[in-house]
mmCIF file of C-alpha atoms and ligand atoms in Angstrom:
data_model
loop_
_atom_site.group_PDB
_atom_site.id
_atom_site.type_symbol
_atom_site.label_atom_id
_atom_site.label_comp_id
_atom_site.label_asym_id
_atom_site.label_seq_id
_atom_site.Cartn_x
_atom_site.Cartn_y
_atom_site.Cartn_z
ATOM 1 C CA UNK A 187 0.007 0.014 -0.017
ATOM 2 C CA UNK A 188 1.315 3.436 -0.908
ATOM 3 C CA UNK A 189 1.278 5.554 2.256
ATOM 4 C CA UNK A 190 -0.977 8.581 2.356
ATOM 5 C CA UNK A 191 1.956 10.579 3.665
ATOM 6 C CA UNK A 192 5.263 9.353 2.230
ATOM 7 C CA UNK A 193 8.635 9.682 3.971
ATOM 8 C CA UNK A 194 9.981 11.851 1.187
ATOM 9 C CA UNK A 195 8.909 13.212 -2.182
ATOM 10 C CA UNK A 196 10.861 14.885 -4.989
ATOM 11 C CA UNK A 197 9.939 18.451 -5.919
ATOM 12 C CA UNK A 198 9.893 18.705 -9.720
ATOM 13 C CA UNK A 199 8.465 21.797 -11.394
ATOM 14 C CA UNK A 200 7.696 22.523 -15.046
ATOM 15 C CA UNK A 201 11.127 24.168 -15.331
ATOM 16 C CA UNK A 202 12.813 20.800 -14.654
ATOM 17 C CA UNK A 203 10.505 19.017 -17.122
ATOM 18 C CA UNK A 204 11.304 21.632 -19.779
ATOM 19 C CA UNK A 205 15.039 21.476 -19.152
ATOM 20 C CA UNK A 206 15.164 17.684 -19.472
ATOM 21 C CA UNK A 207 12.933 17.760 -22.567
ATOM 22 C CA UNK A 208 15.207 20.308 -24.212
ATOM 23 C CA UNK A 209 18.192 17.980 -23.767
ATOM 24 C CA UNK A 210 16.269 15.176 -25.489
ATOM 25 C CA UNK A 211 15.851 17.417 -28.543
ATOM 26 C CA UNK A 212 19.634 17.809 -28.921
ATOM 27 C CA UNK A 213 22.257 15.293 -30.101
ATOM 28 C CA UNK A 214 24.042 15.433 -26.716
ATOM 29 C CA UNK A 215 22.844 12.885 -24.171
ATOM 30 C CA UNK A 216 26.174 12.382 -22.355
ATOM 31 C CA UNK A 217 29.364 14.435 -21.862
ATOM 32 C CA UNK A 218 27.759 17.500 -23.412
ATOM 33 C CA UNK A 219 27.158 21.160 -22.509
ATOM 34 C CA UNK A 220 24.804 20.425 -19.583
ATOM 35 C CA UNK A 221 27.553 18.531 -17.747
ATOM 36 C CA UNK A 222 29.901 21.479 -17.965
ATOM 37 C CA UNK A 223 27.213 23.968 -16.910
ATOM 38 C CA UNK A 224 26.095 21.835 -13.966
ATOM 39 C CA UNK A 225 29.693 21.462 -12.792
ATOM 40 C CA UNK A 226 30.292 25.186 -13.158
ATOM 41 C CA UNK A 227 27.157 25.968 -11.148
ATOM 42 C CA UNK A 228 28.177 23.560 -8.358
ATOM 43 C CA UNK A 229 31.698 24.979 -8.194
ATOM 44 C CA UNK A 230 30.397 28.592 -8.177
ATOM 45 C CA UNK A 231 27.811 27.875 -5.470
ATOM 46 C CA UNK A 232 30.561 26.464 -3.238
ATOM 47 C CA UNK A 233 33.254 28.920 -4.277
ATOM 48 C CA UNK A 234 35.656 26.102 -5.126
ATOM 49 C CA UNK A 235 37.572 25.913 -8.405
ATOM 50 C CA UNK A 236 36.452 22.426 -9.513
ATOM 51 C CA UNK A 237 33.366 20.248 -9.444
ATOM 52 C CA UNK A 238 33.225 16.818 -11.146
ATOM 53 C CA UNK A 239 29.773 15.284 -11.617
ATOM 54 C CA UNK A 240 29.439 11.511 -11.234
ATOM 55 C CA UNK A 241 26.735 8.880 -11.390
ATOM 56 C CA UNK A 242 26.069 8.670 -7.608
ATOM 57 C CA UNK A 243 27.269 9.846 -4.241
ATOM 58 C CA UNK A 244 28.719 6.422 -3.666
ATOM 59 C CA UNK A 245 30.701 6.686 -6.937
ATOM 60 C CA UNK A 246 31.910 10.071 -5.733
ATOM 61 C CA UNK A 247 33.186 8.580 -2.498
ATOM 62 C CA UNK A 248 34.910 5.776 -4.355
ATOM 63 C CA UNK A 249 36.656 8.204 -6.728
ATOM 64 C CA UNK A 250 37.572 10.615 -3.938
ATOM 65 C CA UNK A 251 39.415 7.817 -2.109
ATOM 66 C CA UNK A 252 41.155 6.677 -5.298
ATOM 67 C CA UNK A 253 42.115 10.231 -6.202
ATOM 68 C CA UNK A 254 43.779 10.659 -2.814
ATOM 69 C CA UNK A 255 45.560 7.312 -3.387
ATOM 70 C CA UNK A 256 44.031 5.666 -0.339
ATOM 71 C CA UNK A 257 44.149 1.887 -0.518
ATOM 72 C CA UNK A 258 45.402 -1.358 0.918
ATOM 73 C CA UNK A 259 46.995 -1.005 4.339
ATOM 74 C CA UNK A 260 45.421 2.396 5.022
ATOM 75 C CA UNK A 261 42.880 3.118 7.713
ATOM 76 C CA UNK A 262 40.088 5.628 7.183
ATOM 77 C CA UNK A 263 38.087 6.957 10.114
ATOM 78 C CA UNK A 264 34.332 7.088 9.481
ATOM 79 C CA UNK A 265 31.172 7.218 11.608
ATOM 80 C CA UNK A 266 29.074 4.089 12.097
ATOM 81 C CA UNK A 267 25.909 6.192 12.446
ATOM 82 C CA UNK A 268 25.605 6.840 8.710
ATOM 83 C CA UNK A 269 24.650 5.451 5.327
ATOM 84 C CA UNK A 270 26.456 2.205 4.499
ATOM 85 C CA UNK A 271 27.942 3.703 1.334
ATOM 86 C CA UNK A 272 30.548 5.542 3.420
ATOM 87 C CA UNK A 273 32.067 2.364 4.822
ATOM 88 C CA UNK A 274 31.543 0.417 1.591
ATOM 89 C CA UNK A 275 33.570 2.935 -0.433
ATOM 90 C CA UNK A 276 36.498 2.512 1.936
ATOM 91 C CA UNK A 277 36.284 -1.287 1.557
ATOM 92 C CA UNK A 278 36.059 -0.916 -2.251
ATOM 93 C CA UNK A 279 39.532 0.638 -2.403
ATOM 94 C CA UNK A 280 40.965 -2.079 -0.143
ATOM 95 C CA UNK A 281 41.398 0.196 2.882
ATOM 96 C CA UNK A 282 40.065 -0.405 6.392
ATOM 97 C CA UNK A 283 37.155 1.651 7.717
ATOM 98 C CA UNK A 284 37.586 2.463 11.415
ATOM 99 C CA UNK A 285 34.203 3.218 12.870
ATOM 100 C CA UNK A 286 33.916 5.809 15.603
ATOM 101 C CA UNK A 287 31.185 7.153 17.886
ATOM 102 C CA UNK A 288 29.189 10.336 17.526
ATOM 103 C CA UNK A 289 28.209 13.444 19.423
ATOM 104 C CA UNK A 290 24.632 13.021 20.718
ATOM 105 C CA UNK A 291 23.579 16.552 19.730
ATOM 106 C CA UNK A 292 24.964 16.958 16.224
ATOM 107 C CA UNK A 293 24.960 13.179 15.455
ATOM 108 C CA UNK A 294 28.339 13.717 13.798
ATOM 109 C CA UNK A 295 31.684 12.055 14.531
ATOM 110 C CA UNK A 296 32.922 13.169 17.936
ATOM 111 C CA UNK A 297 36.318 14.870 17.531
ATOM 112 C CA UNK A 298 37.660 13.121 20.649
ATOM 113 C CA UNK A 299 36.576 9.764 19.248
ATOM 114 C CA UNK A 300 38.340 10.530 15.984
ATOM 115 C CA UNK A 301 41.530 11.439 17.812
ATOM 116 C CA UNK A 302 41.319 8.230 19.867
ATOM 117 C CA UNK A 303 41.043 6.111 16.742
ATOM 118 C CA UNK A 304 44.203 7.449 15.056
ATOM 119 C CA UNK A 305 46.994 4.905 14.505
ATOM 120 C CA UNK A 306 50.191 5.070 12.428
ATOM 121 C CA UNK A 307 48.165 3.572 9.558
ATOM 122 C CA UNK A 308 45.443 6.240 9.578
ATOM 123 C CA UNK A 309 45.501 8.168 6.291
ATOM 124 C CA UNK A 310 42.174 9.983 6.191
ATOM 125 C CA UNK A 311 38.825 10.738 7.764
ATOM 126 C CA UNK A 312 35.489 10.916 5.989
ATOM 127 C CA UNK A 313 33.560 13.707 7.721
ATOM 128 C CA UNK A 314 29.828 13.163 7.211
ATOM 129 C CA UNK A 315 27.499 16.120 7.853
ATOM 130 C CA UNK A 316 24.716 13.945 9.215
ATOM 131 C CA UNK A 317 21.072 14.909 8.467
ATOM 132 C CA UNK A 318 22.346 18.290 7.101
ATOM 133 C CA UNK A 319 23.992 19.340 10.375
ATOM 134 C CA UNK A 320 27.588 20.449 9.787
ATOM 135 C CA UNK A 321 30.216 18.464 11.675
ATOM 136 C CA UNK A 322 32.597 20.063 14.221
ATOM 137 C CA UNK A 323 34.864 21.477 11.476
ATOM 138 C CA UNK A 324 37.185 23.577 13.664
ATOM 139 C CA UNK A 325 38.201 20.632 15.828
ATOM 140 C CA UNK A 326 38.283 18.083 13.014
ATOM 141 C CA UNK A 327 40.408 20.356 10.780
ATOM 142 C CA UNK A 328 42.892 20.829 13.609
ATOM 143 C CA UNK A 329 43.110 17.076 14.231
ATOM 144 C CA UNK A 330 43.618 16.405 10.523
ATOM 145 C CA UNK A 331 46.381 18.994 10.351
ATOM 146 C CA UNK A 332 48.090 17.845 13.554
ATOM 147 C CA UNK A 333 48.178 14.181 12.429
ATOM 148 C CA UNK A 334 48.719 14.870 8.742
ATOM 149 C CA UNK A 335 45.459 13.225 7.704
ATOM 150 C CA UNK A 336 43.524 13.794 4.508
ATOM 151 C CA UNK A 337 39.911 14.906 4.863
ATOM 152 C CA UNK A 338 37.028 13.915 2.603
ATOM 153 C CA UNK A 339 33.750 15.613 3.385
ATOM 154 C CA UNK A 340 30.607 13.573 2.770
ATOM 155 C CA UNK A 341 28.159 16.398 2.285
ATOM 156 C CA UNK A 342 25.545 14.206 0.572
ATOM 157 C CA UNK A 343 22.949 15.151 3.219
ATOM 158 C CA UNK A 344 23.958 18.768 3.665
ATOM 159 C CA UNK A 345 23.921 20.772 0.430
ATOM 160 C CA UNK A 346 23.741 24.453 1.409
ATOM 161 C CA UNK A 347 24.571 24.069 5.106
ATOM 162 C CA UNK A 348 27.184 26.422 6.501
ATOM 163 C CA UNK A 349 29.743 26.296 9.293
ATOM 164 C CA UNK A 350 31.640 29.102 10.972
ATOM 165 C CA UNK A 351 30.724 32.604 12.025
ATOM 166 C CA UNK A 352 31.093 36.061 10.531
ATOM 167 C CA UNK A 353 33.421 36.319 7.574
ATOM 168 C CA UNK A 354 34.772 32.823 8.304
ATOM 169 C CA UNK A 355 31.384 31.255 7.425
ATOM 170 C CA UNK A 356 31.707 28.664 4.640
ATOM 171 C CA UNK A 357 29.352 26.237 2.956
ATOM 172 C CA UNK A 358 30.076 22.610 3.760
ATOM 173 C CA UNK A 359 32.020 21.040 0.931
ATOM 174 C CA UNK A 360 34.737 23.698 1.101
ATOM 175 C CA UNK A 361 36.587 22.313 4.102
ATOM 176 C CA UNK A 362 37.951 18.943 2.968
ATOM 177 C CA UNK A 363 40.660 18.048 0.446
ATOM 178 C CA UNK A 364 37.687 16.713 -1.497
ATOM 179 C CA UNK A 365 33.953 16.826 -0.814
ATOM 180 C CA UNK A 366 31.224 14.523 -2.077
ATOM 181 C CA UNK A 367 27.568 15.307 -2.796
ATOM 182 C CA UNK A 368 24.721 12.940 -3.715
ATOM 183 C CA UNK A 369 21.556 13.694 -5.689
ATOM 184 C CA UNK A 370 19.314 10.696 -5.029
ATOM 185 C CA UNK A 371 15.598 11.709 -5.014
ATOM 186 C CA UNK A 372 15.381 12.098 -1.215
ATOM 187 C CA UNK A 373 18.222 14.671 -1.070
ATOM 188 C CA UNK A 374 17.827 18.447 -1.041
ATOM 189 C CA UNK A 375 18.322 18.504 -4.817
ATOM 190 C CA UNK A 376 18.002 15.508 -7.102
ATOM 191 C CA UNK A 377 19.190 14.318 -10.533
ATOM 192 C CA UNK A 378 17.372 10.967 -10.143
ATOM 193 C CA UNK A 379 20.689 9.264 -9.493
ATOM 194 C CA UNK A 380 23.854 11.319 -9.321
ATOM 195 C CA UNK A 381 26.595 12.954 -7.352
ATOM 196 C CA UNK A 382 29.557 15.275 -7.547
ATOM 197 C CA UNK A 383 33.025 15.733 -6.082
ATOM 198 C CA UNK A 384 34.407 19.196 -5.268
ATOM 199 C CA UNK A 385 38.151 19.751 -5.569
ATOM 200 C CA UNK A 386 40.618 22.552 -4.877
ATOM 201 C CA UNK A 387 43.654 21.022 -6.574
ATOM 202 C CA UNK A 388 43.491 20.950 -10.415
ATOM 203 C CA UNK A 389 45.392 17.642 -10.425
ATOM 204 C CA UNK A 390 42.625 16.120 -8.274
ATOM 205 C CA UNK A 391 39.985 17.423 -10.697
ATOM 206 C CA UNK A 392 41.824 15.919 -13.648
ATOM 207 C CA UNK A 393 42.148 12.543 -11.950
ATOM 208 C CA UNK A 394 38.432 12.536 -11.020
ATOM 209 C CA UNK A 395 37.462 13.318 -14.607
ATOM 210 C CA UNK A 396 39.707 10.551 -15.867
ATOM 211 C CA UNK A 397 38.536 7.902 -13.356
ATOM 212 C CA UNK A 398 34.843 8.542 -14.004
ATOM 213 C CA UNK A 399 35.420 8.003 -17.708
ATOM 214 C CA UNK A 400 37.375 4.724 -18.052
ATOM 215 C CA UNK A 401 40.704 6.294 -17.169
ATOM 216 C CA UNK A 402 40.567 8.628 -20.143
ATOM 217 C CA UNK A 403 41.994 12.070 -19.527
ATOM 218 C CA UNK A 404 39.693 14.878 -20.653
ATOM 219 C CA UNK A 405 42.063 15.893 -23.452
ATOM 220 C CA UNK A 406 42.827 12.344 -24.652
ATOM 221 C CA UNK A 407 41.311 10.396 -27.542
ATOM 222 C CA UNK A 408 38.252 8.173 -26.951
ATOM 223 C CA UNK A 409 40.302 4.972 -26.834
ATOM 224 C CA UNK A 410 43.311 6.297 -24.958
ATOM 225 C CA UNK A 411 43.181 5.021 -21.397
ATOM 226 C CA UNK A 412 45.965 6.280 -19.112
ATOM 227 C CA UNK A 413 44.777 4.187 -16.135
ATOM 228 C CA UNK A 414 42.091 1.759 -15.050
ATOM 229 C CA UNK A 415 38.880 3.683 -14.578
ATOM 230 C CA UNK A 416 35.124 3.309 -14.352
ATOM 231 C CA UNK A 417 31.958 4.402 -16.053
ATOM 232 C CA UNK A 418 30.665 6.833 -13.449
ATOM 233 C CA UNK A 419 29.420 9.430 -15.943
ATOM 234 C CA UNK A 420 26.287 11.504 -15.323
ATOM 235 C CA UNK A 421 24.009 11.831 -18.372
ATOM 236 C CA UNK A 422 22.972 15.205 -19.797
ATOM 237 C CA UNK A 423 19.312 14.736 -18.771
ATOM 238 C CA UNK A 424 20.397 14.399 -15.141
ATOM 239 C CA UNK A 425 22.732 17.413 -15.349
ATOM 240 C CA UNK A 426 19.970 19.549 -16.784
ATOM 241 C CA UNK A 427 17.626 18.471 -14.002
ATOM 242 C CA UNK A 428 20.286 19.161 -11.387
ATOM 243 C CA UNK A 429 21.021 22.578 -12.784
ATOM 244 C CA UNK A 430 17.417 23.723 -12.413
ATOM 245 C CA UNK A 431 17.193 22.203 -8.966
ATOM 246 C CA UNK A 432 20.388 23.964 -7.855
ATOM 247 C CA UNK A 433 19.073 27.283 -9.181
ATOM 248 C CA UNK A 434 16.111 26.867 -6.774
ATOM 249 C CA UNK A 435 18.232 25.879 -3.771
ATOM 250 C CA UNK A 436 17.471 28.907 -1.615
ATOM 251 C CA UNK A 437 13.724 28.363 -1.941
ATOM 252 C CA UNK A 438 14.115 24.645 -1.334
ATOM 253 C CA UNK A 439 16.145 25.188 1.877
ATOM 254 C CA UNK A 440 13.663 27.791 3.124
ATOM 255 C CA UNK A 441 10.751 25.396 2.535
ATOM 256 C CA UNK A 442 12.494 22.628 4.440
ATOM 257 C CA UNK A 443 13.379 24.974 7.288
ATOM 258 C CA UNK A 444 9.699 25.956 7.661
ATOM 259 C CA UNK A 445 8.613 22.316 7.663
ATOM 260 C CA UNK A 446 11.164 21.567 10.435
ATOM 261 C CA UNK A 447 9.960 24.601 12.418
ATOM 262 C CA UNK A 448 6.319 23.501 12.127
ATOM 263 C CA UNK A 449 7.197 20.011 13.400
ATOM 264 C CA UNK A 450 8.844 21.656 16.394
ATOM 265 C CA UNK A 451 5.682 23.592 17.148
ATOM 266 C CA UNK A 452 3.499 20.515 16.750
ATOM 267 C CA UNK A 453 5.629 17.939 18.555
ATOM 268 C CA UNK A 454 7.161 20.015 21.318
ATOM 269 C CA UNK A 455 4.495 19.037 23.815
ATOM 270 C CA UNK A 456 4.748 15.248 23.444
ATOM 271 C CA UNK A 457 6.222 13.948 26.659
ATOM 272 C CA UNK A 458 9.521 12.078 26.427
ATOM 273 C CA UNK A 459 9.947 12.799 22.706
ATOM 274 C CA UNK A 460 13.272 14.442 21.835
ATOM 275 C CA UNK A 461 13.411 16.706 18.785
ATOM 276 C CA UNK A 462 16.404 17.643 16.658
ATOM 277 C CA UNK A 463 17.874 21.078 17.451
ATOM 278 C CA UNK A 464 16.447 23.815 15.238
ATOM 279 C CA UNK A 465 19.590 25.905 15.704
ATOM 280 C CA UNK A 466 23.157 25.062 16.661
ATOM 281 C CA UNK A 467 26.070 27.418 17.285
ATOM 282 C CA UNK A 468 28.310 28.167 14.281
ATOM 283 C CA UNK A 469 25.917 26.398 11.895
ATOM 284 C CA UNK A 470 23.060 26.858 9.511
ATOM 285 C CA UNK A 471 21.355 23.518 9.044
ATOM 286 C CA UNK A 472 20.292 22.282 5.620
ATOM 287 C CA UNK A 473 17.328 20.097 6.592
ATOM 288 C CA UNK A 474 17.642 16.636 5.019
ATOM 289 C CA UNK A 475 15.330 14.535 7.211
ATOM 290 C CA UNK A 476 13.403 15.158 10.438
ATOM 291 C CA UNK A 477 14.495 12.525 12.938
ATOM 292 C CA UNK A 478 12.990 12.396 16.426
ATOM 293 C CA UNK A 479 14.131 10.291 19.356
ATOM 294 C CA UNK A 480 11.342 8.214 20.877
ATOM 295 C CA UNK A 481 10.978 7.975 24.647
ATOM 296 C CA UNK A 482 13.202 5.326 26.247
ATOM 297 C CA UNK A 483 10.245 3.024 26.958
ATOM 298 C CA UNK A 484 8.717 3.166 23.441
ATOM 299 C CA UNK A 485 8.806 0.175 21.133
ATOM 300 C CA UNK A 486 9.854 1.689 17.817
ATOM 301 C CA UNK A 487 8.720 -1.211 15.651
ATOM 302 C CA UNK A 488 5.210 -0.994 17.071
ATOM 303 C CA UNK A 489 5.205 2.789 16.616
ATOM 304 C CA UNK A 490 6.228 2.384 12.985
ATOM 305 C CA UNK A 491 3.585 -0.298 12.369
ATOM 306 C CA UNK A 492 0.838 1.750 14.006
ATOM 307 C CA UNK A 493 1.786 4.822 11.968
ATOM 308 C CA UNK A 494 1.977 2.742 8.772
ATOM 309 C CA UNK A 495 -1.554 1.459 9.508
ATOM 310 C CA UNK A 496 -2.632 5.136 9.529
ATOM 311 C CA UNK A 497 -0.925 5.690 6.159
ATOM 312 C CA UNK A 498 2.132 7.443 7.559
ATOM 313 C CA UNK A 499 5.560 6.309 6.354
ATOM 314 C CA UNK A 500 8.554 6.499 8.731
ATOM 315 C CA UNK A 501 12.191 5.465 8.558
ATOM 316 C CA UNK A 502 14.978 4.154 10.826
ATOM 317 C CA UNK A 503 17.716 6.741 10.212
ATOM 318 C CA UNK A 504 20.273 5.298 10.723
ATOM 319 C CA UNK A 505 20.795 1.627 11.210
ATOM 320 C CA UNK A 506 24.471 1.728 12.260
ATOM 321 C CA UNK A 507 27.031 0.283 9.873
ATOM 322 C CA UNK A 508 28.590 -2.038 12.485
ATOM 323 C CA UNK A 509 25.200 -3.684 13.197
ATOM 324 C CA UNK A 510 24.527 -4.523 9.533
ATOM 325 C CA UNK A 511 24.640 -8.233 8.568
ATOM 326 C CA UNK A 512 27.074 -7.331 5.795
ATOM 327 C CA UNK A 513 29.427 -5.895 8.397
ATOM 328 C CA UNK A 514 29.131 -8.507 11.140
ATOM 329 C CA UNK A 515 31.081 -11.069 9.123
ATOM 330 C CA UNK A 516 34.058 -8.670 9.046
ATOM 331 C CA UNK A 517 36.689 -8.435 11.650
ATOM 332 C CA UNK A 518 38.063 -4.983 10.879
ATOM 333 C CA UNK A 519 37.452 -2.148 13.215
ATOM 334 C CA UNK A 520 34.364 -3.672 14.827
ATOM 335 C CA UNK A 521 36.087 -3.942 18.186
ATOM 336 C CA UNK A 522 35.450 -0.385 19.354
ATOM 337 C CA UNK A 523 32.377 0.129 21.561
ATOM 338 C CA UNK A 524 29.953 2.668 20.086
ATOM 339 C CA UNK A 525 27.483 3.322 22.930
ATOM 340 C CA UNK A 526 26.130 6.688 21.759
ATOM 341 C CA UNK A 527 25.576 5.344 18.239
ATOM 342 C CA UNK A 528 23.745 2.305 19.511
ATOM 343 C CA UNK A 529 21.509 4.035 22.009
ATOM 344 C CA UNK A 530 20.523 6.811 19.591
ATOM 345 C CA UNK A 531 20.020 4.497 16.604
ATOM 346 C CA UNK A 532 17.611 2.329 18.590
ATOM 347 C CA UNK A 533 15.322 5.262 19.375
ATOM 348 C CA UNK A 534 15.531 7.197 16.090
ATOM 349 C CA UNK A 535 12.471 7.666 13.939
ATOM 350 C CA UNK A 536 12.440 9.697 10.719
ATOM 351 C CA UNK A 537 9.093 11.351 10.072
ATOM 352 C CA UNK A 538 7.700 12.324 6.642
ATOM 353 C CA UNK A 539 9.782 15.264 5.476
ATOM 354 C CA UNK A 540 9.860 17.014 2.080
ATOM 355 C CA UNK A 541 9.597 20.514 0.558
ATOM 356 C CA UNK A 542 5.868 20.635 0.140
ATOM 357 C CA UNK A 543 4.683 18.684 3.167
ATOM 358 C CA UNK A 544 1.521 20.567 4.121
ATOM 359 C CA UNK A 545 0.744 21.929 7.607
ATOM 360 C CA UNK A 546 -2.404 19.739 7.661
ATOM 361 C CA UNK A 547 -0.359 16.651 6.883
ATOM 362 C CA UNK A 548 2.132 17.535 9.625
ATOM 363 C CA UNK A 549 -0.744 17.843 12.082
ATOM 364 C CA UNK A 550 -1.987 14.398 11.065
ATOM 365 C CA UNK A 551 1.543 13.013 11.704
ATOM 366 C CA UNK A 552 1.884 14.798 15.072
ATOM 367 C CA UNK A 553 -1.534 13.719 16.329
ATOM 368 C CA UNK A 554 -1.003 10.128 15.196
ATOM 369 C CA UNK A 555 2.421 9.982 16.854
ATOM 370 C CA UNK A 556 1.035 11.293 20.137
ATOM 371 C CA UNK A 557 -1.830 8.830 20.109
ATOM 372 C CA UNK A 558 0.392 5.883 19.159
ATOM 373 C CA UNK A 559 2.939 6.704 21.867
ATOM 374 C CA UNK A 560 0.152 6.741 24.426
ATOM 375 C CA UNK A 561 -1.002 3.253 23.456
ATOM 376 C CA UNK A 562 0.836 0.833 21.219
ATOM 377 C CA UNK A 563 4.263 2.372 21.599
ATOM 378 C CA UNK A 564 4.665 2.142 25.344
ATOM 379 C CA UNK A 565 5.680 -1.474 25.593
ATOM 380 C CA UNK A 566 9.374 -1.779 26.531
ATOM 381 C CA UNK A 567 11.944 -2.121 23.802
ATOM 382 C CA UNK A 568 12.455 -5.811 23.073
HETATM 383 C C1 PLP B 136 22.861 9.632 0.163
HETATM 384 C C2 PLP B 136 24.182 9.458 0.759
HETATM 385 C C3 PLP B 136 25.285 9.048 -0.022
HETATM 386 C C4 PLP B 136 25.214 8.800 -1.485
HETATM 387 O O1 PLP B 136 24.263 7.939 -1.866
HETATM 388 P P1 PLP B 136 23.985 7.525 -3.396
HETATM 389 O O2 PLP B 136 22.693 6.802 -3.295
HETATM 390 O O3 PLP B 136 25.111 6.662 -3.833
HETATM 391 O O4 PLP B 136 23.909 8.781 -4.226
HETATM 392 C C5 PLP B 136 26.505 8.962 0.615
HETATM 393 N N1 PLP B 136 26.669 9.225 1.916
HETATM 394 C C6 PLP B 136 25.632 9.595 2.684
HETATM 395 C C7 PLP B 136 25.870 9.922 4.118
HETATM 396 C C8 PLP B 136 24.344 9.706 2.134
HETATM 397 O O5 PLP B 136 23.329 10.082 2.936
#
């Protein structure tokens, strides 16, 4: 059954439809003018010199690690409280993901946990801006510098978020050696499938362009392959879609901010329910999802079932990496206790959240959640 109120919904206007249709009327369906324009728009928005569009955020993470020559024998520090793609990309290049715990307020890697996890083999950290909340960039940048570590930002959930104050304020994606974005339909902007990597160093940009296109340097002939690469290209239709979406980013972020604010007003009175912070020092949040923490005694599965029966979709953001069946068979890095991650993940519930979620629908969600918590949800966690 399709839920009456879905967890997320893309926001496609006639301008996107027109832009994609226009591409279909040209002879360029891949590696054409839209790719270049989309990359230029992404680079300009972030005030970085280079953006390289790729076929997914996961592909972007994979190429970012390869570009920085991270591989076998290297350790990469990543959060466990995140999307599995982060750890998978590290495994894909033959390196070892070292999972660390998070800060309970920002849900991002705790700088002290990162520092604790550093060994002589540590080469890099992947800093995820979880749920659109910028990570603790001052501390993490210092740690990276002090230990000579590379930094990849995973900004897939945080397009448009900023960190810092006054003139030092920067959009996320400008802090790391490389930064990765993803444009799956539930993200702030979508290209259907897609992603991008931001780079400061022109040599990095060149390598990313080569690796996404079978190891073919941008200036080389079609069958000249300087190295082993991949097909991680993003088609012209997707670039055209992304370009219109990016041009609307300020409106999109404002919409999402109002939806978050309305949830706060509606849910604030439910006893024992913890809400995500609307504001945090040094940061502007780019709202990706709205994740509440259920009361300690609530049974999340029953809450989800009861809401689903009322036509309301919910999600478990996130199921920690180290608790996944795919991870449990591995030895690497799973030996570190992650108490904050585990206790938060068990209680997390993502509510329906998208640009045009209506106040009436939010009221339905809030009333249903309150009612469900009073009855079905109050059995202890199994
Ligand atoms: C969405 C997301 C990605 C990228 O996902 P794709 O589906 O491959 O585009 C990567 N990391 C995080 C944290 C994400 O949320």
